[in-house]
Short mmCIF file of C-alpha atoms and ligand atoms in Angstrom, two decimals:
data_model
loop_
_atom_site.label_atom_id
_atom_site.label_comp_id
_atom_site.label_asym_id
_atom_site.label_seq_id
_atom_site.Cartn_x
_atom_site.Cartn_y
_atom_site.Cartn_z
CA MET S 1336 -77.92 155.37 74.89
CA LYS S 1337 -79.23 156.76 71.87
CA ARG S 1338 -82.74 157.74 71.79
CA LEU S 1339 -85.22 159.68 68.93
CA ALA S 1340 -86.29 163.56 70.10
CA VAL S 1341 -89.00 165.56 68.63
CA ASN S 1342 -88.64 168.93 68.81
CA ARG S 1343 -91.62 170.57 70.28
CA TYR S 1344 -91.11 173.99 69.17
CA LYS S 1345 -90.88 172.86 65.19
CA CYS S 1346 -93.20 169.74 65.43
CA GLY S 1347 -96.33 170.57 63.34
CA TYR S 1348 -98.20 167.70 64.55
CA CYS S 1349 -98.88 166.38 60.81
CA GLY S 1350 -99.06 162.75 61.80
CA ALA S 1351 -96.37 162.06 58.82
CA CYS S 1352 -94.17 160.41 61.00
CA VAL S 1353 -96.69 157.91 62.40
CA ALA S 1354 -97.71 157.18 58.80
CA VAL S 1355 -94.44 155.68 57.90
CA CYS S 1356 -93.69 154.06 61.20
CA LYS S 1357 -93.37 150.28 61.18
CA PHE S 1358 -93.07 149.76 64.85
CA ASP S 1359 -95.94 151.31 66.21
CA ALA S 1360 -93.70 153.53 68.23
CA ASN S 1361 -95.34 156.89 67.77
CA GLU S 1362 -98.80 158.50 68.40
CA LEU S 1363 -100.28 161.61 67.38
CA ILE S 1364 -102.67 162.84 70.05
CA GLU S 1365 -104.08 166.01 68.84
CA THR S 1366 -101.11 168.52 68.84
CA TYR S 1367 -98.32 165.95 71.19
CA LEU S 1368 -96.29 163.29 69.61
CA GLU S 1369 -96.05 161.07 71.71
CA ILE S 1370 -92.44 158.70 71.25
CA TYR S 1371 -92.60 155.25 72.88
CA GLU S 1372 -89.13 154.54 73.31
CA ASP S 1373 -89.15 150.50 73.57
CA ARG S 1374 -90.55 149.74 70.52
CA CYS S 1375 -89.21 152.43 68.71
CA THR S 1376 -85.91 151.01 66.88
CA LEU S 1377 -84.14 154.01 65.68
CA CYS S 1378 -84.99 153.50 61.66
CA MET S 1379 -84.98 156.69 60.92
CA ALA S 1380 -88.23 156.28 58.65
CA CYS S 1381 -89.69 159.69 60.62
CA VAL S 1382 -86.57 161.54 60.88
CA LYS S 1383 -86.37 161.29 56.81
CA THR S 1384 -90.52 161.94 56.52
CA CYS S 1385 -91.02 164.74 58.99
CA PRO S 1386 -91.68 168.36 56.56
CA MET S 1387 -90.50 170.71 59.66
CA ASN S 1388 -86.93 168.51 60.53
CA ALA S 1389 -88.56 168.40 64.04
CA LEU S 1390 -86.94 164.88 64.59
CA GLU S 1391 -83.38 163.53 65.31
CA VAL S 1392 -81.19 161.19 67.41
CA VAL S 1393 -80.12 162.06 70.62
CA GLU S 1394 -77.82 160.86 73.16
CA MET J 705 -127.43 145.08 71.54
CA THR J 706 -124.99 147.37 70.90
CA ASP J 707 -124.56 151.53 72.24
CA TYR J 708 -124.52 151.94 68.02
CA ASP J 709 -124.72 150.55 64.84
CA VAL J 710 -121.94 152.43 64.04
CA ILE J 711 -118.78 154.13 65.18
CA VAL J 712 -116.83 156.35 62.41
CA VAL J 713 -113.46 157.72 63.85
CA GLY J 714 -112.33 161.09 62.79
CA ALA J 715 -114.93 163.53 60.96
CA GLY J 716 -112.40 164.81 57.82
CA PRO J 717 -114.49 165.22 54.90
CA SER J 718 -114.71 160.90 54.41
CA GLY J 719 -115.77 160.67 57.75
CA SER J 720 -118.59 162.83 57.79
CA ILE J 721 -119.67 161.32 54.30
CA SER J 722 -119.58 158.25 55.85
CA ALA J 723 -121.76 159.21 59.00
CA LYS J 724 -124.14 161.03 56.85
CA THR J 725 -124.97 157.80 54.23
CA CYS J 726 -125.49 155.54 57.43
CA ALA J 727 -127.64 158.04 59.38
CA GLU J 728 -129.55 158.25 56.09
CA LYS J 729 -130.21 154.65 55.99
CA GLY J 730 -131.78 154.80 59.72
CA LEU J 731 -128.91 153.45 61.35
CA SER J 732 -127.57 154.08 64.87
CA VAL J 733 -123.95 156.24 64.03
CA LEU J 734 -121.53 157.83 66.29
CA LEU J 735 -118.93 160.43 64.81
CA ILE J 736 -115.67 160.74 66.81
CA GLU J 737 -113.19 163.38 65.97
CA LYS J 738 -110.08 163.14 68.44
CA ARG J 739 -109.32 167.43 67.68
CA GLN J 740 -110.89 169.87 69.57
CA GLU J 741 -112.57 171.71 66.43
CA ILE J 742 -113.50 170.03 63.40
CA GLY J 743 -111.53 171.00 60.55
CA VAL J 744 -108.70 172.30 62.72
CA PRO J 745 -105.68 172.55 61.96
CA VAL J 746 -106.04 172.28 58.35
CA ARG J 747 -103.88 169.69 56.30
CA CYS J 748 -104.67 170.91 52.56
CA ALA J 749 -104.34 172.90 49.81
CA GLU J 750 -108.42 172.80 49.21
CA GLY J 751 -108.41 172.36 45.48
CA VAL J 752 -111.06 170.57 44.70
CA SER J 753 -112.86 169.50 41.51
CA LYS J 754 -116.49 171.06 40.47
CA LYS J 755 -117.45 167.85 39.49
CA GLY J 756 -116.83 166.04 42.10
CA LEU J 757 -117.35 167.83 44.86
CA GLU J 758 -120.94 168.54 43.84
CA ARG J 759 -121.74 164.55 43.76
CA PHE J 760 -121.76 164.49 47.53
CA VAL J 761 -122.85 168.55 48.34
CA LYS J 762 -124.22 172.26 47.00
CA PRO J 763 -121.69 174.93 46.59
CA ASP J 764 -121.58 177.40 48.96
CA GLU J 765 -120.36 180.52 49.14
CA LYS J 766 -119.57 180.24 52.77
CA TRP J 767 -116.80 177.63 52.36
CA ILE J 768 -115.85 178.64 48.04
CA ALA J 769 -112.61 180.55 48.32
CA SER J 770 -112.22 180.95 44.73
CA GLU J 771 -113.03 179.45 41.33
CA ILE J 772 -110.15 178.37 39.43
CA GLU J 773 -110.60 178.72 35.12
CA ARG J 774 -106.97 177.20 34.47
CA ALA J 775 -103.60 175.95 35.75
CA GLU J 776 -100.36 176.86 35.01
CA ILE J 777 -97.37 174.70 34.65
CA ILE J 778 -94.17 176.08 35.42
CA SER J 779 -90.24 173.84 34.02
CA PRO J 780 -87.12 173.71 35.89
CA SER J 781 -85.97 176.33 33.28
CA SER J 782 -89.35 178.62 33.88
CA HIS J 783 -91.17 177.65 30.51
CA ARG J 784 -94.44 178.03 31.17
CA VAL J 785 -97.66 176.22 29.94
CA VAL J 786 -101.70 177.26 30.89
CA LEU J 787 -104.04 174.66 30.87
CA SER J 788 -108.04 175.21 30.52
CA ALA J 789 -108.80 174.08 33.75
CA GLU J 790 -111.68 171.28 32.84
CA LYS J 791 -108.29 169.49 30.30
CA ALA J 792 -106.27 169.69 33.12
CA GLY J 793 -107.74 166.67 34.45
CA ASN J 794 -109.76 168.36 36.42
CA GLU J 795 -108.28 168.38 39.37
CA VAL J 796 -109.00 172.10 40.11
CA GLY J 797 -112.34 174.00 40.25
CA TYR J 798 -112.74 174.99 43.49
CA VAL J 799 -110.44 176.20 45.92
CA LEU J 800 -112.23 175.10 49.43
CA GLU J 801 -112.29 176.86 53.12
CA ARG J 802 -111.53 173.44 54.71
CA LYS J 803 -112.13 174.88 58.21
CA VAL J 804 -115.54 175.92 57.09
CA PHE J 805 -116.36 172.76 54.41
CA ASP J 806 -115.15 170.06 56.98
CA ARG J 807 -117.32 171.59 60.08
CA TYR J 808 -120.42 172.10 57.28
CA LEU J 809 -119.91 167.89 56.67
CA ALA J 810 -119.95 167.59 59.88
CA MET J 811 -123.20 169.23 60.57
CA LEU J 812 -124.77 167.31 57.43
CA ALA J 813 -124.00 164.22 59.56
CA SER J 814 -125.49 165.33 62.70
CA ARG J 815 -128.45 166.80 60.75
CA ALA J 816 -129.09 163.46 59.22
CA GLY J 817 -129.24 161.86 62.81
CA SER J 818 -125.61 161.15 63.80
CA ASN J 819 -124.48 161.89 67.26
CA VAL J 820 -120.97 163.65 67.23
CA LEU J 821 -118.32 164.17 69.98
CA THR J 822 -115.37 166.48 69.02
CA LYS J 823 -112.06 166.12 71.27
CA THR J 824 -112.78 162.07 71.74
CA SER J 825 -110.38 159.40 70.52
CA ALA J 826 -110.75 156.42 70.02
CA VAL J 827 -107.71 154.31 71.44
CA TYR J 828 -108.67 151.04 70.97
CA ILE J 829 -110.22 148.34 69.08
CA LYS J 830 -111.22 144.52 69.96
CA ARG J 831 -113.53 142.36 68.44
CA GLU J 832 -115.49 140.20 70.29
CA ASN J 833 -118.09 137.47 70.05
CA GLY J 834 -119.06 139.75 65.95
CA ILE J 835 -119.31 143.06 67.81
CA VAL J 836 -116.43 145.87 68.57
CA ARG J 837 -115.58 147.42 71.66
CA VAL J 838 -114.28 150.42 71.19
CA GLY J 839 -112.37 152.43 73.74
CA ILE J 840 -112.63 156.37 73.79
CA ARG J 841 -111.08 159.16 75.30
CA SER J 842 -113.17 162.29 75.42
CA MET J 843 -112.24 165.15 77.02
CA GLY J 844 -110.06 163.26 79.39
CA GLU J 845 -112.49 160.11 80.38
CA GLU J 846 -112.28 156.94 79.66
CA GLU J 847 -114.98 154.80 78.39
CA GLU J 848 -115.79 151.86 76.14
CA LEU J 849 -118.43 151.60 73.95
CA THR J 850 -119.93 148.69 71.19
CA ALA J 851 -120.72 148.77 67.89
CA LYS J 852 -121.58 146.52 64.79
CA ILE J 853 -119.06 148.17 62.33
CA VAL J 854 -116.38 150.69 62.81
CA ILE J 855 -115.26 152.82 59.77
CA GLY J 856 -111.52 154.02 59.76
CA ALA J 857 -111.42 157.57 59.05
CA ASP J 858 -108.65 158.43 60.90
CA GLY J 859 -106.61 160.05 58.14
CA VAL J 860 -102.89 159.55 57.15
CA GLU J 861 -102.02 158.81 60.60
CA SER J 862 -104.78 155.68 60.85
CA ARG J 863 -103.98 153.70 63.95
CA VAL J 864 -107.46 152.15 63.59
CA ALA J 865 -105.64 150.11 60.62
CA LYS J 866 -102.67 148.92 62.86
CA TRP J 867 -105.31 147.86 65.80
CA VAL J 868 -107.04 145.61 63.08
CA GLY J 869 -103.73 144.15 61.57
CA ILE J 870 -104.42 145.67 57.88
CA ASP J 871 -100.72 147.24 56.61
CA THR J 872 -101.06 150.71 55.51
CA THR J 873 -97.24 151.97 56.27
CA LEU J 874 -96.28 154.46 53.75
CA LYS J 875 -92.92 153.42 52.18
CA LEU J 876 -90.40 156.46 52.10
CA ASN J 877 -91.71 156.43 48.40
CA GLU J 878 -95.00 156.15 49.36
CA ILE J 879 -95.53 160.07 51.18
CA GLU J 880 -95.10 163.25 49.97
CA SER J 881 -94.21 165.17 52.67
CA CYS J 882 -95.74 168.47 52.85
CA VAL J 883 -95.74 172.41 54.19
CA GLN J 884 -97.69 175.42 53.02
CA TYR J 885 -98.14 178.43 54.08
CA LEU J 886 -101.01 180.57 53.50
CA MET J 887 -99.04 184.26 51.86
CA THR J 888 -100.61 187.48 51.61
CA ASN J 889 -98.34 190.45 49.73
CA ILE J 890 -97.75 188.42 47.00
CA ASP J 891 -98.67 188.59 42.85
CA PHE J 892 -100.94 185.84 41.19
CA ASP J 893 -103.84 185.97 39.17
CA PRO J 894 -106.58 184.67 41.44
CA SER J 895 -108.67 182.35 38.90
CA THR J 896 -105.29 180.29 38.34
CA THR J 897 -103.82 177.17 39.92
CA TYR J 898 -99.83 176.95 39.43
CA PHE J 899 -97.28 174.14 39.32
CA TRP J 900 -93.80 174.17 39.83
CA ILE J 901 -92.68 171.13 38.54
CA GLY J 902 -89.00 169.40 38.54
CA LYS J 903 -86.13 167.74 40.68
CA LYS J 904 -85.08 171.23 40.86
CA TYR J 905 -87.65 173.00 43.32
CA ALA J 906 -89.45 169.76 44.55
CA PRO J 907 -87.55 166.17 44.70
CA GLY J 908 -90.55 163.63 44.01
CA GLY J 909 -93.04 166.60 44.36
CA TYR J 910 -94.18 169.70 42.61
CA ILE J 911 -94.51 173.28 44.21
CA TRP J 912 -98.09 174.65 44.09
CA LEU J 913 -99.80 177.83 44.93
CA PHE J 914 -103.85 177.85 44.75
CA PRO J 915 -105.50 181.64 45.39
CA LYS J 916 -108.19 181.88 47.76
CA GLY J 917 -109.50 185.32 46.79
CA LYS J 918 -107.62 187.74 45.29
CA ASP J 919 -105.53 188.92 48.35
CA SER J 920 -104.21 185.56 49.60
CA ALA J 921 -102.75 181.98 48.48
CA ASN J 922 -101.94 178.91 49.57
CA VAL J 923 -98.67 178.05 48.69
CA GLY J 924 -96.53 175.29 49.53
CA ILE J 925 -94.87 171.69 48.60
CA GLY J 926 -94.59 167.96 48.08
CA VAL J 927 -91.06 166.01 48.26
CA MET J 928 -90.93 162.65 48.36
CA PRO J 929 -88.70 162.01 51.17
CA ALA J 930 -86.84 158.70 49.06
CA LEU J 931 -85.71 161.37 46.97
CA ALA J 932 -85.80 164.37 48.89
CA GLU J 933 -81.90 165.83 50.78
CA ARG J 934 -83.54 168.45 53.05
CA ASP J 935 -86.67 168.72 54.78
CA ALA J 936 -89.91 169.80 52.60
CA LYS J 937 -89.89 173.69 54.56
CA TRP J 938 -86.13 174.38 53.55
CA TYR J 939 -87.20 173.15 49.97
CA LEU J 940 -90.25 175.91 50.15
CA ASP J 941 -88.04 178.46 51.88
CA ARG J 942 -85.41 178.32 49.35
CA PHE J 943 -88.45 178.39 46.41
CA LEU J 944 -89.93 181.40 48.09
CA LYS J 945 -86.79 183.72 48.53
CA GLU J 946 -86.00 183.61 44.46
CA ASN J 947 -89.82 183.72 43.44
CA PHE J 948 -92.21 185.92 46.50
CA PRO J 949 -89.25 187.59 48.43
CA GLU J 950 -91.73 189.98 49.49
CA GLY J 951 -94.52 187.06 50.61
CA GLU J 952 -95.80 187.75 54.03
CA ILE J 953 -97.27 183.97 56.15
CA VAL J 954 -100.09 184.16 57.85
CA GLU J 955 -100.64 180.01 58.49
CA VAL J 956 -98.38 177.47 58.00
CA VAL J 957 -100.04 174.23 56.96
CA VAL J 958 -97.82 170.53 57.57
CA GLY J 959 -98.72 166.83 56.23
CA GLY J 960 -98.11 164.11 54.53
CA VAL J 961 -99.89 162.76 51.67
CA PRO J 962 -100.02 159.31 50.81
CA VAL J 963 -98.75 158.42 47.28
CA LYS J 964 -98.88 154.44 47.79
CA GLY J 965 -101.39 153.36 45.07
CA ALA J 966 -104.23 150.87 45.83
CA ILE J 967 -104.23 148.48 48.72
CA ASP J 968 -105.00 145.46 48.66
CA THR J 969 -108.15 145.15 50.99
CA ALA J 970 -109.46 148.09 53.25
CA VAL J 971 -111.53 145.68 55.45
CA SER J 972 -111.56 143.46 58.01
CA ASP J 973 -114.01 141.72 60.39
CA ASN J 974 -116.13 144.39 61.69
CA VAL J 975 -113.97 147.34 59.86
CA MET J 976 -113.62 149.30 56.81
CA LEU J 977 -111.28 152.19 56.39
CA VAL J 978 -111.83 155.10 54.12
CA GLY J 979 -109.97 158.20 52.67
CA ASP J 980 -106.47 159.02 53.57
CA ALA J 981 -106.52 155.82 56.36
CA ALA J 982 -107.16 153.47 53.15
CA ARG J 983 -104.21 155.60 51.22
CA HIS J 984 -107.07 156.86 48.75
CA THR J 985 -105.36 159.70 47.58
CA ASP J 986 -104.32 160.05 43.70
CA PRO J 987 -100.43 159.68 43.92
CA ILE J 988 -100.10 162.25 41.12
CA THR J 989 -102.09 165.52 42.03
CA GLY J 990 -101.88 163.96 46.00
CA GLY J 991 -105.92 165.30 45.93
CA GLY J 992 -107.90 163.17 48.55
CA ILE J 993 -110.86 164.93 49.08
CA VAL J 994 -113.66 163.44 46.21
CA ASN J 995 -111.84 160.10 46.61
CA GLY J 996 -112.60 160.05 50.40
CA MET J 997 -116.08 161.32 49.79
CA ILE J 998 -116.75 158.34 47.63
CA ALA J 999 -115.42 156.28 49.68
CA GLY J 1000 -117.36 157.41 52.89
CA TYR J 1001 -120.59 157.23 50.84
CA LEU J 1002 -119.83 152.91 49.96
CA ALA J 1003 -118.82 152.44 53.36
CA GLY J 1004 -122.16 154.20 54.79
CA LEU J 1005 -124.38 152.23 52.11
CA THR J 1006 -122.08 148.99 52.65
CA ALA J 1007 -122.67 148.99 56.58
CA TYR J 1008 -126.02 149.29 55.83
CA GLU J 1009 -126.49 146.34 54.37
CA ALA J 1010 -124.14 144.43 56.63
CA VAL J 1011 -126.65 145.36 59.24
CA GLU J 1012 -129.66 144.57 57.33
CA SER J 1013 -128.42 141.30 56.90
CA GLY J 1014 -126.74 141.05 60.24
CA ASP J 1015 -123.40 139.96 58.90
CA PHE J 1016 -120.55 142.31 59.67
CA SER J 1017 -117.94 139.61 58.95
CA GLU J 1018 -114.83 140.70 56.21
CA ARG J 1019 -115.97 138.14 53.85
CA PHE J 1020 -118.82 140.78 53.63
CA LEU J 1021 -117.54 143.50 53.53
CA ARG J 1022 -115.43 143.02 50.93
CA ARG J 1023 -117.82 144.17 48.54
CA TYR J 1024 -116.90 147.54 50.01
CA ASP J 1025 -113.41 146.75 48.64
CA GLU J 1026 -115.19 145.95 45.21
CA ARG J 1027 -117.35 149.45 45.17
CA TRP J 1028 -114.36 151.42 45.66
CA LYS J 1029 -112.16 149.32 43.57
CA ALA J 1030 -114.53 150.14 40.52
CA GLU J 1031 -115.05 153.70 41.41
CA PHE J 1032 -111.25 155.05 41.72
CA GLY J 1033 -109.03 151.67 42.00
CA GLU J 1034 -107.81 151.10 38.53
CA SER J 1035 -106.81 154.80 38.40
CA LEU J 1036 -104.89 155.26 42.06
CA VAL J 1037 -102.93 151.37 40.41
CA ARG J 1038 -102.43 153.94 37.00
CA ASN J 1039 -101.54 157.43 38.45
CA LYS J 1040 -98.57 155.46 40.73
CA LYS J 1041 -97.27 154.01 37.92
CA LEU J 1042 -97.25 157.23 36.03
CA GLN J 1043 -95.71 158.69 39.18
CA GLU J 1044 -92.90 156.45 38.93
CA LYS J 1045 -92.41 157.10 35.34
CA MET J 1046 -92.42 160.54 35.78
CA LEU J 1047 -90.09 160.78 38.29
CA LYS J 1048 -87.18 159.52 36.10
CA LEU J 1049 -87.56 162.38 33.90
CA GLU J 1050 -84.64 164.44 34.13
CA ASP J 1051 -85.57 168.51 34.65
CA SER J 1052 -84.01 169.03 30.91
CA VAL J 1053 -86.42 166.54 29.53
CA LEU J 1054 -89.45 168.60 31.52
CA ASP J 1055 -87.90 171.57 30.17
CA ARG J 1056 -87.86 170.24 26.72
CA LEU J 1057 -91.03 169.00 26.66
CA ILE J 1058 -93.13 172.06 28.23
CA GLU J 1059 -91.19 174.37 25.55
CA SER J 1060 -92.27 172.35 22.80
CA VAL J 1061 -96.02 173.24 23.97
CA LYS J 1062 -95.47 176.56 24.90
CA GLY J 1063 -96.63 177.96 21.61
CA ILE J 1064 -99.95 176.15 21.80
CA PRO J 1065 -103.37 178.00 21.86
CA ILE J 1066 -104.63 177.29 25.10
CA GLU J 1067 -108.28 176.80 23.66
CA GLU J 1068 -106.58 173.76 21.66
CA MET J 1069 -104.67 172.79 25.13
CA SER J 1070 -105.68 169.11 25.67
CA VAL J 1071 -103.91 165.47 27.14
CA LYS J 1072 -104.52 164.93 23.09
CA ARG J 1073 -102.71 167.84 22.21
CA LEU J 1074 -99.80 167.63 23.79
CA ALA J 1075 -99.55 164.08 23.89
CA TYR J 1076 -99.14 164.86 19.76
CA GLU J 1077 -96.77 167.29 20.31
CA ILE J 1078 -94.37 165.03 22.78
CA PHE J 1079 -94.87 162.30 19.58
CA LYS J 1080 -93.52 164.53 17.34
CA LYS J 1081 -90.85 166.42 19.09
CA HIS J 1082 -89.31 163.19 21.73
CA PRO J 1083 -90.82 159.89 19.87
CA ARG J 1084 -88.73 158.07 22.75
CA LEU J 1085 -90.35 159.91 26.08
CA PHE J 1086 -94.16 159.38 23.89
CA TRP J 1087 -93.23 155.56 23.76
CA ASP J 1088 -92.15 155.25 27.07
CA LEU J 1089 -95.50 156.96 28.42
CA ARG J 1090 -97.91 155.12 25.85
CA GLU J 1091 -100.08 153.56 27.99
CA PHE J 1092 -100.79 156.92 29.70
CA ILE J 1093 -101.57 159.03 26.96
CA ILE J 1094 -103.42 156.88 24.42
C1 LIG P 258 -100.55 169.67 52.18
C2 LIG P 258 -101.39 168.77 51.62
C3 LIG P 258 -102.25 169.76 50.94
C4 LIG P 258 -103.24 168.65 50.10
N1 LIG P 258 -103.75 169.18 49.15
C5 LIG P 258 -105.13 168.28 48.95
C6 LIG P 258 -105.63 169.36 47.47
O1 LIG P 258 -105.62 170.38 47.42
N2 LIG P 258 -106.94 168.82 47.34
C7 LIG P 258 -107.79 167.60 47.59
O2 LIG P 258 -108.31 166.60 47.09
N3 LIG P 258 -106.10 166.61 48.58
C8 LIG P 258 -105.79 167.68 49.10
N4 LIG P 258 -104.42 166.49 49.91
C9 LIG P 258 -105.00 165.95 50.51
C10 LIG P 258 -106.37 165.89 51.38
O3 LIG P 258 -105.89 167.19 52.44
C11 LIG P 258 -107.04 164.50 52.49
O4 LIG P 258 -106.67 163.68 51.66
C12 LIG P 258 -107.88 164.88 53.26
O5 LIG P 258 -108.28 165.57 54.35
C13 LIG P 258 -108.64 162.93 53.79
O6 LIG P 258 -109.57 163.37 54.12
P1 LIG P 258 -110.02 161.90 55.36
O7 LIG P 258 -111.52 162.86 55.74
O8 LIG P 258 -109.70 160.36 54.60
O9 LIG P 258 -109.12 162.64 56.28
P2 LIG P 258 -108.73 163.55 57.43
O10 LIG P 258 -108.98 164.77 56.89
O11 LIG P 258 -107.15 163.79 57.80
O12 LIG P 258 -109.15 163.78 58.79
C14 LIG P 258 -109.04 162.51 59.75
C15 LIG P 258 -109.39 163.01 60.57
O13 LIG P 258 -109.15 161.67 62.06
C16 LIG P 258 -108.93 162.40 63.36
N5 LIG P 258 -108.73 160.99 63.75
C17 LIG P 258 -107.75 160.58 63.72
N6 LIG P 258 -107.43 159.83 64.70
C18 LIG P 258 -108.15 159.53 65.17
C19 LIG P 258 -108.63 158.84 66.57
N7 LIG P 258 -107.92 157.95 66.47
N8 LIG P 258 -109.98 159.10 66.95
C20 LIG P 258 -110.41 160.20 66.98
N9 LIG P 258 -110.44 160.64 65.74
C21 LIG P 258 -109.01 160.55 64.60
C22 LIG P 258 -108.04 163.50 62.49
O14 LIG P 258 -108.24 164.56 63.61
C23 LIG P 258 -109.06 163.81 61.26
O15 LIG P 258 -109.69 165.46 61.70
C24 LIG P 258 -104.17 167.47 50.60
C25 LIG P 258 -102.92 167.25 51.92
C26 LIG P 258 -101.84 167.79 52.43
C27 LIG P 258 -101.33 167.28 53.68
S1 LIG P 259 -93.54 164.38 60.80
FE1 LIG P 259 -93.02 166.04 61.82
S2 LIG P 259 -94.49 167.42 62.21
FE2 LIG P 259 -95.05 165.48 61.72
S3 LIG P 259 -96.05 165.45 63.69
FE3 LIG P 259 -94.36 164.23 63.22
S4 LIG P 259 -92.63 165.36 64.59
FE4 LIG P 259 -94.32 166.44 64.08
S1 LIG P 260 -87.14 156.10 64.19
FE1 LIG P 260 -88.36 154.37 63.12
S2 LIG P 260 -88.95 152.95 65.01
FE2 LIG P 260 -88.37 155.01 65.98
S3 LIG P 260 -90.62 156.29 65.59
FE3 LIG P 260 -89.28 156.56 64.00
S4 LIG P 260 -89.86 155.86 62.34
FE4 LIG P 260 -91.39 154.49 63.99
#
């Protein structure tokens, strides 16, 4: 199954991905980005927005 | 009885000024911040206009890194034009040390009488019988507190907005995706800010250099995800390789800046949004510190009036919408439109524009003079931009 993954070595915990998510499928808890897979539609908005290229869709 | 009159979520500049204003008016206030250190990590280039800042705080050398006198704009083919700060639309003036500044503002809130908690997140909001229940997680312990009003100052990633059903989600042409390095071992004039414009450098945004003292500077980029083909870091790294190959990076800053223009409403029953949470940043410059502080002040004032009259309804709080719109709503709308027009300009047009004004002495450079030169040399472009320059 495809799912969204965050590369924690790249992530700068900035919250930009949270600001563009229409589905309330992510949350930034201090420095830890949580992705709620049950709500994520893989719409790619956050992937395109991430300044650090830290998000990708994986199998 | 509630635990507090007002709970402010987020201790950035807008949250701290909200809390300070409420406390000065005699309300009981709790200011919560999810990070363990207020102000860290920084998400800002730290430029601020003198006038805007001085409306709220007396400048203090402890948190001022540089004073700026002019701005230099560099076109895609490296034509340069220099503007004196006051004529550049005054988004420049000081470069702050936000780590210290943000803490200083939180301290002012605390001195005015607010309680402050760090490493404390809001995790939900429920509105019942005219009051708000705020779930907080403070150093790992969960608790529920009650308040009459919540001020959502929780920045670009605002969840307060989502919880109360104010749609502030940013589309891919309503956000700038940003990376910035604090750099040393580079050459720059310590009283000049630099802006590189054009698709070549930063699709849908620009590259900036803001000096922090003599030895280091914030060098950063914003790109618009709708127009960029790569991530922001890729564009910045490419620029640095060409322009500052010797530079060393001593800090990395990452962030998203809302460039949405004005939202319809920043209020709901018992709740007001301020600053980045309400998308109050300027769509052209990306500056949000001053608007955030203005909004914080106005929300604080409105909270006081609401508590006085015992009415926390959306209808009552609408006066906060009216107030922030009167202060800067129109300029958000106008600058969003201007941004859309500017983004349509080809790099070659930007080059010709900057080239056509580059001989004018700095003392004579003003927006009016620029407009005149554009009119003389590019009448069609002038027509297209007329509502913004006249
Ligand atoms: C790269 C970059 C460069 C910028 N450059 C400039 C500039 O030069 N000049 C300028 O004026 N502006 C600039 N800005 C914009 C500026 O940083 C913001 O507009 C400003 O910080 C907004 O202040 P704020 O108080 O609204 O939000 P923030 O400063 O973002 O503060 C929000 C706070 O809320 C906290 N928070 C979030 N969720 C919760 C929760 N659930 N519970 C508790 N706390 C929470 C966050 O941790 C954060 O501390 C820049 C932004 C970026 C990203
Ligand atoms: S946008 Fe990228 S860098 Fe920022 S929090 Fe999300 S994954 Fe991390
Ligand atoms: S892919 Fe879309 S739905 Fe999933 S977290 Fe990113 S923005 Fe949200």
